[in-house]
PDB file of C-alpha atoms and ligand atoms in Angstrom:
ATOM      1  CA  UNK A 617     111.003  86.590 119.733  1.00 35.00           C
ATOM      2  CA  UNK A 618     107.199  87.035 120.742  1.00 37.00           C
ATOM      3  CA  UNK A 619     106.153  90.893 120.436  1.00 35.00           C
ATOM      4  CA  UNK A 620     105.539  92.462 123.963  1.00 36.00           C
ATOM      5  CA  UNK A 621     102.716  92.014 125.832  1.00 34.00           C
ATOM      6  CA  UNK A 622     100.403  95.016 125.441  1.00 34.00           C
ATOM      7  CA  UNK A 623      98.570  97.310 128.317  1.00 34.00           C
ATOM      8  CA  UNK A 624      94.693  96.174 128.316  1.00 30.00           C
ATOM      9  CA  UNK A 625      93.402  99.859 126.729  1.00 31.00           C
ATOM     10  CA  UNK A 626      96.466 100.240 124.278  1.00 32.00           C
ATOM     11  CA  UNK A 627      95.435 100.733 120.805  1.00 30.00           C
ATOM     12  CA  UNK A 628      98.862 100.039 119.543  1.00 31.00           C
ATOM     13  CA  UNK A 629      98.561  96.240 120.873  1.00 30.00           C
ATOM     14  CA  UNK A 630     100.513  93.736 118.599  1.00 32.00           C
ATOM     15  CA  UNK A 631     101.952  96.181 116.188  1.00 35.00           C
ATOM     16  CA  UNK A 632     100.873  94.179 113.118  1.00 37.00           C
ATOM     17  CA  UNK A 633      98.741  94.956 110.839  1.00 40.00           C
ATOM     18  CA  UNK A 634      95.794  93.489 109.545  1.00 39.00           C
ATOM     19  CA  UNK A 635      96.115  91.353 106.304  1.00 37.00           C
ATOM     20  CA  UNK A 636      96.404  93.818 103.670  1.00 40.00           C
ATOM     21  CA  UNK A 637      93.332  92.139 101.719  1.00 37.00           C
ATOM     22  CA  UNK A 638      90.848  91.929 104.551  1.00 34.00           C
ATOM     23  CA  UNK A 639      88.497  94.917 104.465  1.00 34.00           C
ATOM     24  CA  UNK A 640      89.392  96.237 108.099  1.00 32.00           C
ATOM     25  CA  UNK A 641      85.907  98.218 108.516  1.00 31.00           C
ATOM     26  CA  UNK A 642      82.703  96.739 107.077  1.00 27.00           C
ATOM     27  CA  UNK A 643      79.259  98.335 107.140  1.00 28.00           C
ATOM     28  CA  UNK A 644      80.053 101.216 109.364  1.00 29.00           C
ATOM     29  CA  UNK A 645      81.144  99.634 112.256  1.00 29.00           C
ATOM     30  CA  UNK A 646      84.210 101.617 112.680  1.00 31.00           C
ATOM     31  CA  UNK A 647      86.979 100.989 115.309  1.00 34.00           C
ATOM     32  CA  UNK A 648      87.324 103.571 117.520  1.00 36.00           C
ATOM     33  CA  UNK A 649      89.968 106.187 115.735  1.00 36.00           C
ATOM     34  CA  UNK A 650      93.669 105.121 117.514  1.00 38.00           C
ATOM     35  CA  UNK A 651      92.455 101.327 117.452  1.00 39.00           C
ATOM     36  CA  UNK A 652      92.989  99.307 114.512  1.00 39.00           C
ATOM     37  CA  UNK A 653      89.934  96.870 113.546  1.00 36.00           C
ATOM     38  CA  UNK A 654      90.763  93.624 114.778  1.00 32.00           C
ATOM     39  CA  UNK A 655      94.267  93.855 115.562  1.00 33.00           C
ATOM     40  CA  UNK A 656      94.616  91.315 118.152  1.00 30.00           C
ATOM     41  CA  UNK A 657      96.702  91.619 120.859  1.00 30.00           C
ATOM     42  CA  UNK A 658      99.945  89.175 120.788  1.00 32.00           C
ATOM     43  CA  UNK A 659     101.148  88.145 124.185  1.00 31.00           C
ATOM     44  CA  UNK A 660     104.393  86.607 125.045  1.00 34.00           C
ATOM     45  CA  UNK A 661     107.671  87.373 127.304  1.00 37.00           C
ATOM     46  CA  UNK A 662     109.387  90.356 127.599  1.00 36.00           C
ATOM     47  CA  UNK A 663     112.502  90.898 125.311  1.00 39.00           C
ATOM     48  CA  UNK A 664     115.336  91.575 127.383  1.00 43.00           C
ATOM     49  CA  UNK A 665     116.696  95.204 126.675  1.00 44.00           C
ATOM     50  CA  UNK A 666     113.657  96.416 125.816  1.00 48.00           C
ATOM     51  CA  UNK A 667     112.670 100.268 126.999  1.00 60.00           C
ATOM     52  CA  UNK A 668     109.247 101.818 127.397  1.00 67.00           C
ATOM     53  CA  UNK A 669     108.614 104.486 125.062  1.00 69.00           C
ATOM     54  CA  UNK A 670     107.976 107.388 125.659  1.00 79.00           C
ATOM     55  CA  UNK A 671     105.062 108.558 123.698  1.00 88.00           C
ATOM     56  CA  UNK A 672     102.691 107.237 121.168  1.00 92.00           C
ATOM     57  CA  UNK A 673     102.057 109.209 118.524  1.00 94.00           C
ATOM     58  CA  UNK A 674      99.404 108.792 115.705  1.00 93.00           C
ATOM     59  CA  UNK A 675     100.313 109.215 111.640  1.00 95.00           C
ATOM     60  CA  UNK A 676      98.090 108.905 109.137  1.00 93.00           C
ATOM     61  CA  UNK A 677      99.391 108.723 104.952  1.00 94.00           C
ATOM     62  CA  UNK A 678      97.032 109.632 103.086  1.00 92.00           C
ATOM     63  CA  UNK A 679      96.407 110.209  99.159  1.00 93.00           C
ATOM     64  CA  UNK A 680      95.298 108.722  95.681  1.00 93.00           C
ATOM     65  CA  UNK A 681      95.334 105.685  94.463  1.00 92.00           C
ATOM     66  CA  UNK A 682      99.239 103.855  93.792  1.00 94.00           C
ATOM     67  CA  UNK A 683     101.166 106.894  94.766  1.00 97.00           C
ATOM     68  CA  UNK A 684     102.901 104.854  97.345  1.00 96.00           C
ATOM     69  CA  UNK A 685     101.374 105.492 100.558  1.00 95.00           C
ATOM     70  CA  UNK A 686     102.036 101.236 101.405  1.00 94.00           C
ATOM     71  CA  UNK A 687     105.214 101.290  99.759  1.00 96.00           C
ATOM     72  CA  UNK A 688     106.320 103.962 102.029  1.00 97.00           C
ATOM     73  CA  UNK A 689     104.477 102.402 105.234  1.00 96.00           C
ATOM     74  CA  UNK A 690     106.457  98.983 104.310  1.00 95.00           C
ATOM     75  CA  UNK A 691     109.342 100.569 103.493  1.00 97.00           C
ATOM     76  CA  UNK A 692     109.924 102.873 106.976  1.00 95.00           C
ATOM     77  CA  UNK A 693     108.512 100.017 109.174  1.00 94.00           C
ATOM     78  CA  UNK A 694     109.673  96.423 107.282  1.00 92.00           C
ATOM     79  CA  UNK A 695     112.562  97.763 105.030  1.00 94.00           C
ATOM     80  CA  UNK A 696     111.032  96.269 102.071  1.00 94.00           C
ATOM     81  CA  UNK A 697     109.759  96.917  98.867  1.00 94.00           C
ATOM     82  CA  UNK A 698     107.145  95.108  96.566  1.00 90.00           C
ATOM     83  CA  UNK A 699     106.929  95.944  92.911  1.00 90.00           C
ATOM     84  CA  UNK A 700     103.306  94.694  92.419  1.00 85.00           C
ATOM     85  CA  UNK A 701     102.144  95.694  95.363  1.00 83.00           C
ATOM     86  CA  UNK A 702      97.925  95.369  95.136  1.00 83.00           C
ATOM     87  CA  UNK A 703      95.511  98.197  96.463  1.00 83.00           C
ATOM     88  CA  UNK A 704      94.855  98.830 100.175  1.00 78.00           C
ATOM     89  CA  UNK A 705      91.240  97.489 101.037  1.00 75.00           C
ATOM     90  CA  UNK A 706      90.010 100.242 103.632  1.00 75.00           C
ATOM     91  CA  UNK A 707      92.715 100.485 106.424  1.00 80.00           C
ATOM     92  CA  UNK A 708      95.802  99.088 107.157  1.00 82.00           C
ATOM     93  CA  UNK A 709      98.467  99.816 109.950  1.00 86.00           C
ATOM     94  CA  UNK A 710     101.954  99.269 111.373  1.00 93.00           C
ATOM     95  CA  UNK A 711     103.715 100.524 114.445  1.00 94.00           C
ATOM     96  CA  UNK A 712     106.900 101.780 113.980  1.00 92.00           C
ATOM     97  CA  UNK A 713     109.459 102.063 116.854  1.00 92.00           C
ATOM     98  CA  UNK A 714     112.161 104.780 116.811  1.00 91.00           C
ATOM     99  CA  UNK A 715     114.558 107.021 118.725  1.00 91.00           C
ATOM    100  CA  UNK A 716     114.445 110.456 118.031  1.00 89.00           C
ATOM    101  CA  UNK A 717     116.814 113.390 119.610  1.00 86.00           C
ATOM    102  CA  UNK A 718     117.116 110.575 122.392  1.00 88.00           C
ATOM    103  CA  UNK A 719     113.366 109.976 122.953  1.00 89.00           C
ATOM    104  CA  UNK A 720     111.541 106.743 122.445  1.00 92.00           C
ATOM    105  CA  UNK A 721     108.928 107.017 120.263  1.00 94.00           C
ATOM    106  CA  UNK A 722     106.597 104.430 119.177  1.00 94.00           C
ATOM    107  CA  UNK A 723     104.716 105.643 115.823  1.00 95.00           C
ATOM    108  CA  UNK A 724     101.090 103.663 114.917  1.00 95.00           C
ATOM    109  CA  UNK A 725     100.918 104.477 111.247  1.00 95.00           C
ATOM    110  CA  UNK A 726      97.784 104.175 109.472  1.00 92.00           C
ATOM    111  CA  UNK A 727      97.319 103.806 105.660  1.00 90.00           C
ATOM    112  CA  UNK A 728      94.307 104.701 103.887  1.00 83.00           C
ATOM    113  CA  UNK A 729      92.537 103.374 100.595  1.00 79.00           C
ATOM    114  CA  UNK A 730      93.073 106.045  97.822  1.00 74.00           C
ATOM    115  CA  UNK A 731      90.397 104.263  96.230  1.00 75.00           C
ATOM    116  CA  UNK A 732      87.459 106.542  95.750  1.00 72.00           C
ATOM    117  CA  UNK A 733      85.301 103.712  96.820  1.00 70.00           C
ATOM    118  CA  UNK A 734      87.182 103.721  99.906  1.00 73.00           C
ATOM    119  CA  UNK A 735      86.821 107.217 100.672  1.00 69.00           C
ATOM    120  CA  UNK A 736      83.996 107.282 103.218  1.00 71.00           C
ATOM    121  CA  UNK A 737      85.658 104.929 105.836  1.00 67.00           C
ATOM    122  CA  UNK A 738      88.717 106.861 106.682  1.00 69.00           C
ATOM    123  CA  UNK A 739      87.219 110.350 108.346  1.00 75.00           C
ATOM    124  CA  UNK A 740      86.884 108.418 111.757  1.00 78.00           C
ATOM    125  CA  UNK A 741      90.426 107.559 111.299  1.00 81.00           C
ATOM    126  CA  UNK A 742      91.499 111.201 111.244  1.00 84.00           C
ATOM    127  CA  UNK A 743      90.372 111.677 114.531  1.00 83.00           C
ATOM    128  CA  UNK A 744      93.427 112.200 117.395  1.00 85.00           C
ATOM    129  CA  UNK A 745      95.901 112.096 115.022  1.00 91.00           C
ATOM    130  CA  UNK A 746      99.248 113.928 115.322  1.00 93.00           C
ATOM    131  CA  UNK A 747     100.894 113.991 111.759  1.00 95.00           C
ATOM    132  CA  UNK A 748      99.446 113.091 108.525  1.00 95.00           C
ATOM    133  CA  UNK A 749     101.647 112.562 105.449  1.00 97.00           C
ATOM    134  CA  UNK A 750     100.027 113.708 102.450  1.00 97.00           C
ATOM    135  CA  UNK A 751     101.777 111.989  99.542  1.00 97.00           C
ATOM    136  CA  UNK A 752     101.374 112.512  95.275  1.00 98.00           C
ATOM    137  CA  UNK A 753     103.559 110.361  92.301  1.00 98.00           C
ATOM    138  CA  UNK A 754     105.250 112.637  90.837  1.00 98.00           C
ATOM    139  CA  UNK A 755     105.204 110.504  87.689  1.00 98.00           C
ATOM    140  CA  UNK A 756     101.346 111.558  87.894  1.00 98.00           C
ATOM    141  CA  UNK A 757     100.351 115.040  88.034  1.00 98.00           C
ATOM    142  CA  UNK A 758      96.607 114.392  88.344  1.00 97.00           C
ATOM    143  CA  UNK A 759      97.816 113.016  92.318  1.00 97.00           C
ATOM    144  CA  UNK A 760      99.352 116.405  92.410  1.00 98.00           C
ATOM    145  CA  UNK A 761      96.984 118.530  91.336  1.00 97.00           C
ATOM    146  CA  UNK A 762      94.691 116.568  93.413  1.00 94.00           C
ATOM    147  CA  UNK A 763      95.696 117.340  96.634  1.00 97.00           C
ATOM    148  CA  UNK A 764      93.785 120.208  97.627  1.00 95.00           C
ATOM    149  CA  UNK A 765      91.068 117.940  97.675  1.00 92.00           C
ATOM    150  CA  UNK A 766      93.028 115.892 100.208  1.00 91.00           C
ATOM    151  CA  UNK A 767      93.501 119.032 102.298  1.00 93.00           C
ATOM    152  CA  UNK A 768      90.033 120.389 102.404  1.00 92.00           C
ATOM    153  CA  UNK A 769      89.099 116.290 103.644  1.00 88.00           C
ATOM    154  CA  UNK A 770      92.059 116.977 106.532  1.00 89.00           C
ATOM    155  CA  UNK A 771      90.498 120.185 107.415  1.00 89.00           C
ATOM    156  CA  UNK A 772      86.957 118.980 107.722  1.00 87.00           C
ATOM    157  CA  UNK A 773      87.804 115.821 109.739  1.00 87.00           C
ATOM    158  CA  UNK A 774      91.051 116.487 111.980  1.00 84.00           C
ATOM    159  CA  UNK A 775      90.506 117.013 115.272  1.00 79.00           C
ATOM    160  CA  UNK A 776      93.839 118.104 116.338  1.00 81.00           C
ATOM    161  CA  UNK A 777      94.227 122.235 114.901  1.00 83.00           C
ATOM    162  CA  UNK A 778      97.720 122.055 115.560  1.00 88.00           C
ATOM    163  CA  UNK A 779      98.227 118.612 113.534  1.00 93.00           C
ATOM    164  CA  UNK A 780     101.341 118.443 111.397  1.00 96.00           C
ATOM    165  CA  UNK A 781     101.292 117.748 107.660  1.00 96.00           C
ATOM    166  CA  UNK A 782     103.846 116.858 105.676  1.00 98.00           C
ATOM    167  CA  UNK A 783     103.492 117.061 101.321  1.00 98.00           C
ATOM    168  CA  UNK A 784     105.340 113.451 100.393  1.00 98.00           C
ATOM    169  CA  UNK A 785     106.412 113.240  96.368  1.00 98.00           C
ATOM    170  CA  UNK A 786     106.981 109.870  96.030  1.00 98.00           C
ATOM    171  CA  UNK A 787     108.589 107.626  92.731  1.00 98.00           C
ATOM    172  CA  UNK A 788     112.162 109.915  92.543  1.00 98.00           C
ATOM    173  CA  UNK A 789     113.677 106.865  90.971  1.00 98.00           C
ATOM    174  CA  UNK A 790     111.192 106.874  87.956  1.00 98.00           C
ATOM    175  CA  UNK A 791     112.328 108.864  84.721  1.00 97.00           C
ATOM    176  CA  UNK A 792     109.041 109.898  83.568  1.00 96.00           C
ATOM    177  CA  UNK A 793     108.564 112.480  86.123  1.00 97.00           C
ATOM    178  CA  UNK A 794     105.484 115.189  85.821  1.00 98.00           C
ATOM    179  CA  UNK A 795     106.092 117.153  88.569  1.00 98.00           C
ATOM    180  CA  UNK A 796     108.782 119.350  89.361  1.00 98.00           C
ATOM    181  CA  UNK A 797     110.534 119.563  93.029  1.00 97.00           C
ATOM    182  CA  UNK A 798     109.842 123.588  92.988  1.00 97.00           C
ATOM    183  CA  UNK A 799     105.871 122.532  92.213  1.00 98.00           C
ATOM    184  CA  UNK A 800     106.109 120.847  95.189  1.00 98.00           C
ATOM    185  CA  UNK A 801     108.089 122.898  97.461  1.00 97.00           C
ATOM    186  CA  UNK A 802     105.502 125.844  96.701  1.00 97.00           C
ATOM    187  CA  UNK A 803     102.622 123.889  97.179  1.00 97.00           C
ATOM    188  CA  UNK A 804     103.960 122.907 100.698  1.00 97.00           C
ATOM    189  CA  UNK A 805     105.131 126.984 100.926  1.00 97.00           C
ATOM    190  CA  UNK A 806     101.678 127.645 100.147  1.00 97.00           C
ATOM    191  CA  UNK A 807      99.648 125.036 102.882  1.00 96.00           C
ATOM    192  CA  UNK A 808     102.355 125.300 105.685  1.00 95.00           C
ATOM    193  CA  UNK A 809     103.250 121.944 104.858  1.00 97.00           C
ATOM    194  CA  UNK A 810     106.727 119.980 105.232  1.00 97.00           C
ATOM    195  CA  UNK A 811     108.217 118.970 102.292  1.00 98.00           C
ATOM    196  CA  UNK A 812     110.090 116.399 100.807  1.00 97.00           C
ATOM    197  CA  UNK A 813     110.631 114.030  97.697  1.00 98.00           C
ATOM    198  CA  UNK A 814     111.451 110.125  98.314  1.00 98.00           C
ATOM    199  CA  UNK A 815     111.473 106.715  96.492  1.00 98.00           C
ATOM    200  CA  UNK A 816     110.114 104.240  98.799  1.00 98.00           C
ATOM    201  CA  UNK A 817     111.915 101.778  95.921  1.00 97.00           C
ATOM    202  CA  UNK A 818     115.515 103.164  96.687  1.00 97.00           C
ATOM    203  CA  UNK A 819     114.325 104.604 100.232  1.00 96.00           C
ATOM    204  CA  UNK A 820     115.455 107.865  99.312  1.00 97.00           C
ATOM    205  CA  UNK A 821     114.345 110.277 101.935  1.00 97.00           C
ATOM    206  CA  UNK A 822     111.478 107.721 103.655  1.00 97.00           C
ATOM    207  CA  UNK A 823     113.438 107.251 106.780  1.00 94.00           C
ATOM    208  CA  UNK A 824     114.022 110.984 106.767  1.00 95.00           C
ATOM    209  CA  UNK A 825     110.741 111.980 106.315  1.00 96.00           C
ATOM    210  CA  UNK A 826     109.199 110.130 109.130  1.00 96.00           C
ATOM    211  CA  UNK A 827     112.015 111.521 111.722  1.00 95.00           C
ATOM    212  CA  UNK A 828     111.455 114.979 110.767  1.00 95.00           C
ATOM    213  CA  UNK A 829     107.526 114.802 110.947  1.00 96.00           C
ATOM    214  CA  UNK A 830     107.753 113.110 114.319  1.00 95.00           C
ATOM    215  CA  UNK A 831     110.863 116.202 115.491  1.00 95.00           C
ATOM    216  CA  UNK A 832     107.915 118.524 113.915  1.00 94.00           C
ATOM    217  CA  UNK A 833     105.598 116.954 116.322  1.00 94.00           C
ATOM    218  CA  UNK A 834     107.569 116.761 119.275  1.00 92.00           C
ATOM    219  CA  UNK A 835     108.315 120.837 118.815  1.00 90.00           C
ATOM    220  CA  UNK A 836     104.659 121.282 118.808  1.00 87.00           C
ATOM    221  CA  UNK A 837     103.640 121.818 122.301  1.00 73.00           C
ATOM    222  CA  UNK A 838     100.016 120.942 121.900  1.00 71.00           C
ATOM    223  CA  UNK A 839     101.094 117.968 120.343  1.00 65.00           C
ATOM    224  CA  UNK A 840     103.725 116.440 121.878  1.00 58.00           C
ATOM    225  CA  UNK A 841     102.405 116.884 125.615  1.00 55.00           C
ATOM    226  CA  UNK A 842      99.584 115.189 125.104  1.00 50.00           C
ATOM    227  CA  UNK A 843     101.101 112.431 123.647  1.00 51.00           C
ATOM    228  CA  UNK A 844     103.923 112.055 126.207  1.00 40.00           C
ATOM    229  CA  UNK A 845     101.797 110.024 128.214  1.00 41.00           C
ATOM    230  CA  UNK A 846     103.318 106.848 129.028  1.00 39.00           C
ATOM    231  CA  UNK A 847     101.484 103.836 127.824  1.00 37.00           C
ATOM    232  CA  UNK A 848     103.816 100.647 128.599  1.00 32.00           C
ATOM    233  CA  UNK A 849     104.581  99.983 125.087  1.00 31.00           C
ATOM    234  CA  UNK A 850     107.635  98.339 124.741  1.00 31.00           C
ATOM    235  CA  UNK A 851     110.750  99.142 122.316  1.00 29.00           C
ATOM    236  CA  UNK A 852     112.142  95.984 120.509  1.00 31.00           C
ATOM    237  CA  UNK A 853     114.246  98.273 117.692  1.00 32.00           C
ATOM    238  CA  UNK A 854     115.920 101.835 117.516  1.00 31.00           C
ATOM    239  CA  UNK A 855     116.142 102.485 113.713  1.00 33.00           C
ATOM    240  CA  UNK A 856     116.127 105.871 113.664  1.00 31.00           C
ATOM    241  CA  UNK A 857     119.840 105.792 113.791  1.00 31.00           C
ATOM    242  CA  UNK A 858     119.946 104.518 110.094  1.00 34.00           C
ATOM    243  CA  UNK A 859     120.010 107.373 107.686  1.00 35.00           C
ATOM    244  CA  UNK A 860     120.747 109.935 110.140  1.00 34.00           C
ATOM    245  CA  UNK A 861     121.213 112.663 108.555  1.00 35.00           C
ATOM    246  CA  UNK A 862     120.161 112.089 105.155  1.00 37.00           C
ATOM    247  CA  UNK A 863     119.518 115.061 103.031  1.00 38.00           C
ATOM    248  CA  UNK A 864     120.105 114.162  99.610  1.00 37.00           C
ATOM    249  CA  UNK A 865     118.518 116.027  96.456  1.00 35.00           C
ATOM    250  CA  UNK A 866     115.529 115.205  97.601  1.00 43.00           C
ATOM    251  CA  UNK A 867     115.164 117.195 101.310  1.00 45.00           C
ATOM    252  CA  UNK A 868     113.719 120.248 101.328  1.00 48.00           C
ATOM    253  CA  UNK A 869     111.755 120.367 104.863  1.00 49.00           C
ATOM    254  CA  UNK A 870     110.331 124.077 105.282  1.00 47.00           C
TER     255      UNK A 870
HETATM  256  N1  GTP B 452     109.169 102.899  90.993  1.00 87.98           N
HETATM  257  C1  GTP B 452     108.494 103.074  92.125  1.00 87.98           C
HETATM  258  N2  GTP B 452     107.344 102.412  92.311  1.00 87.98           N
HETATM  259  C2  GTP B 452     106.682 102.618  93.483  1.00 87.98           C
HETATM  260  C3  GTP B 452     107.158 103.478  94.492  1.00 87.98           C
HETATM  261  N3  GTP B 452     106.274 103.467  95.505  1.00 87.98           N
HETATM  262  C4  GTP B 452     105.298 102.623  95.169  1.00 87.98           C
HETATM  263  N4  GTP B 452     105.539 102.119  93.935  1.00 87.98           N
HETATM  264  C5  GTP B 452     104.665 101.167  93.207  1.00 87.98           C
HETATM  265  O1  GTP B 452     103.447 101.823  92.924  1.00 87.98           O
HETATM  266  C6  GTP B 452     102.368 100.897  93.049  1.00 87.98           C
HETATM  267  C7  GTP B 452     101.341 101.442  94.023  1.00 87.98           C
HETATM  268  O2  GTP B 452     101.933 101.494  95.296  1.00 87.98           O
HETATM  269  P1  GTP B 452     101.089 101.403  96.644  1.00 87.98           P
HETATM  270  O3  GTP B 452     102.058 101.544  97.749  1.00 87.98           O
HETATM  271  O4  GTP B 452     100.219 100.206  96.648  1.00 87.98           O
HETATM  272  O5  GTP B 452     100.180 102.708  96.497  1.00 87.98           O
HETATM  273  P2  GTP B 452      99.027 103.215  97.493  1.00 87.98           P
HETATM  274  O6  GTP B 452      99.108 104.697  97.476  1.00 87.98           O
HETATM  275  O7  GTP B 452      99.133 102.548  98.801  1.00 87.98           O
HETATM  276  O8  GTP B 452      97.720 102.739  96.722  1.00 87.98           O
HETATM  277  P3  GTP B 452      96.235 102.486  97.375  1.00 87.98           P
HETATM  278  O9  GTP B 452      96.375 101.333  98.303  1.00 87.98           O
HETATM  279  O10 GTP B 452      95.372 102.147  96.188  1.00 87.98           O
HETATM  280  O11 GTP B 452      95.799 103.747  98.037  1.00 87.98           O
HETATM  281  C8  GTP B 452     102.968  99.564  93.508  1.00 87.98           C
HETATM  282  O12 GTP B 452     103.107  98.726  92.373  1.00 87.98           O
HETATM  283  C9  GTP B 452     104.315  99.945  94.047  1.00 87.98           C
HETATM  284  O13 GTP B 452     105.262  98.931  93.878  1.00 87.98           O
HETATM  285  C10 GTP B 452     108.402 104.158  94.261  1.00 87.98           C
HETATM  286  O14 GTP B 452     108.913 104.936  95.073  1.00 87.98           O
HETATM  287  N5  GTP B 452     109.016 103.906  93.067  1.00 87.98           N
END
């Protein structure tokens, strides 16, 4: 069934991304932050049964280099999972539609290069967002020890004080692990951060995550009000049922 037809001015206009190889943002010429480079807008019928949602809210993941940040993006929005997945090239991003405590909420996800290279392309991307997820390996303590880095970077280029953060320690499912959960869960202690651990291989916790950063948001005045704003988008899916409730070994939200 064709995707919804989009308002004019929405940035979240055909919910697909661009192809995961295709630089998104050459030479400085940045997309406005909240519209993806070149996403173009795909225009059919309405669905039948669809609902508007209710807000729009912006995520960003962010982190180093193969700690999982697409797996989890494909994993919350598609379902799947690719072993051999290759290296985001700049930006990529997926819209995500979900009910939460009854509220339609459409989420426009962006994924960043970890790749150092990368690096100076995603501050404009910061801008206006609501929730960033902040995600190490914990098979690889150097992505752990890392993120303060990643936190001074939020600090200097988020616009929104009030933004919500959530710490992410992704690869539960692999044996060799180099981080413990109680690093983790006093790191995010420490920064005011949400926690949690996940496997976007198994799924462990993704779902979960993503619901509780977007309840965070929606408890945040500043936050959720001026998101609330009604922008015609459309509501194909309500998958936030799935997993409901899910706090396995791995959940430990603060
Ligand atoms: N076992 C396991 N492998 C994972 C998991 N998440 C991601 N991977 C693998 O780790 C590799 C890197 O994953 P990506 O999702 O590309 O990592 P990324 O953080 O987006 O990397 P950049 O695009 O370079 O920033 C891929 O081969 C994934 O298949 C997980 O939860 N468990």
């Amino acid at each position: 069934m064709a995707e919804p037809p989009p308002p004019a001015s929405s940035p979240w206009s055909s919910g697909r991304s661009p192809a995961r190889s295709r630089p998104a943002l050459r030479g400085g010429a940045a997309p406005a932050a909240g519209a993806p480079g070149g996403a173009g807008a795909a225009r059919g019928a309405q669905p039948r049964g669809m609902e508007p949602a209710d807000i729009t809210l912006k995520l960003l993941l962010v982190g180093d280099s193969a700690v999982g940040k697409s797996s989890l993006l494909r994993r919350v929005t598609d379902g799947t999972f690719e072993p051999r997945l290759k290296p985001t090239v700049g930006i990529d991003f997926k819209v995500k539609k979900m009910v939460v405590q009854g509220r339609a909420v459409q989420l426009a996800i962006w994924d960043t290069a970890g790749q150092e290279r990368f690096r100076a392309l995603t501050p404009s991307y910061y801008r206006a967002a609501q929730g960033v997820v902040l995600v190490y390996d914990v098979t690889r303590k150097d992505t752990f020890t890392g993120l303060g880095g990643w936190l001074k970077e939020l600090e200097m280029h988020t616009t929104n004080s009030n933004i919500v953060k959530m710490l992410v320690g992704n690869k539960i499912d692999k044996p060799d692990r180099e981080v413990e959960r109680k690093e983790g869960l006093q790191f995010a202690r420490k920064h005011s951060l949400l926690f949690i651990e996940t496997s976007a291989k198994t799924q462990d916790g993704v779902q979960f995550a993503f619901e509780e950063l977007v309840i965070k948001i929606l408890q945040t005045p500043a936050l959720g009000d001026e998101s609330t704003e009604k922008k015609g988008v459309q509501l194909m899916e309500s998958s936030a049922q799935q997993n409901k409730g899910f706090c396995g070994a791995s959940c430990a939200l603060i």
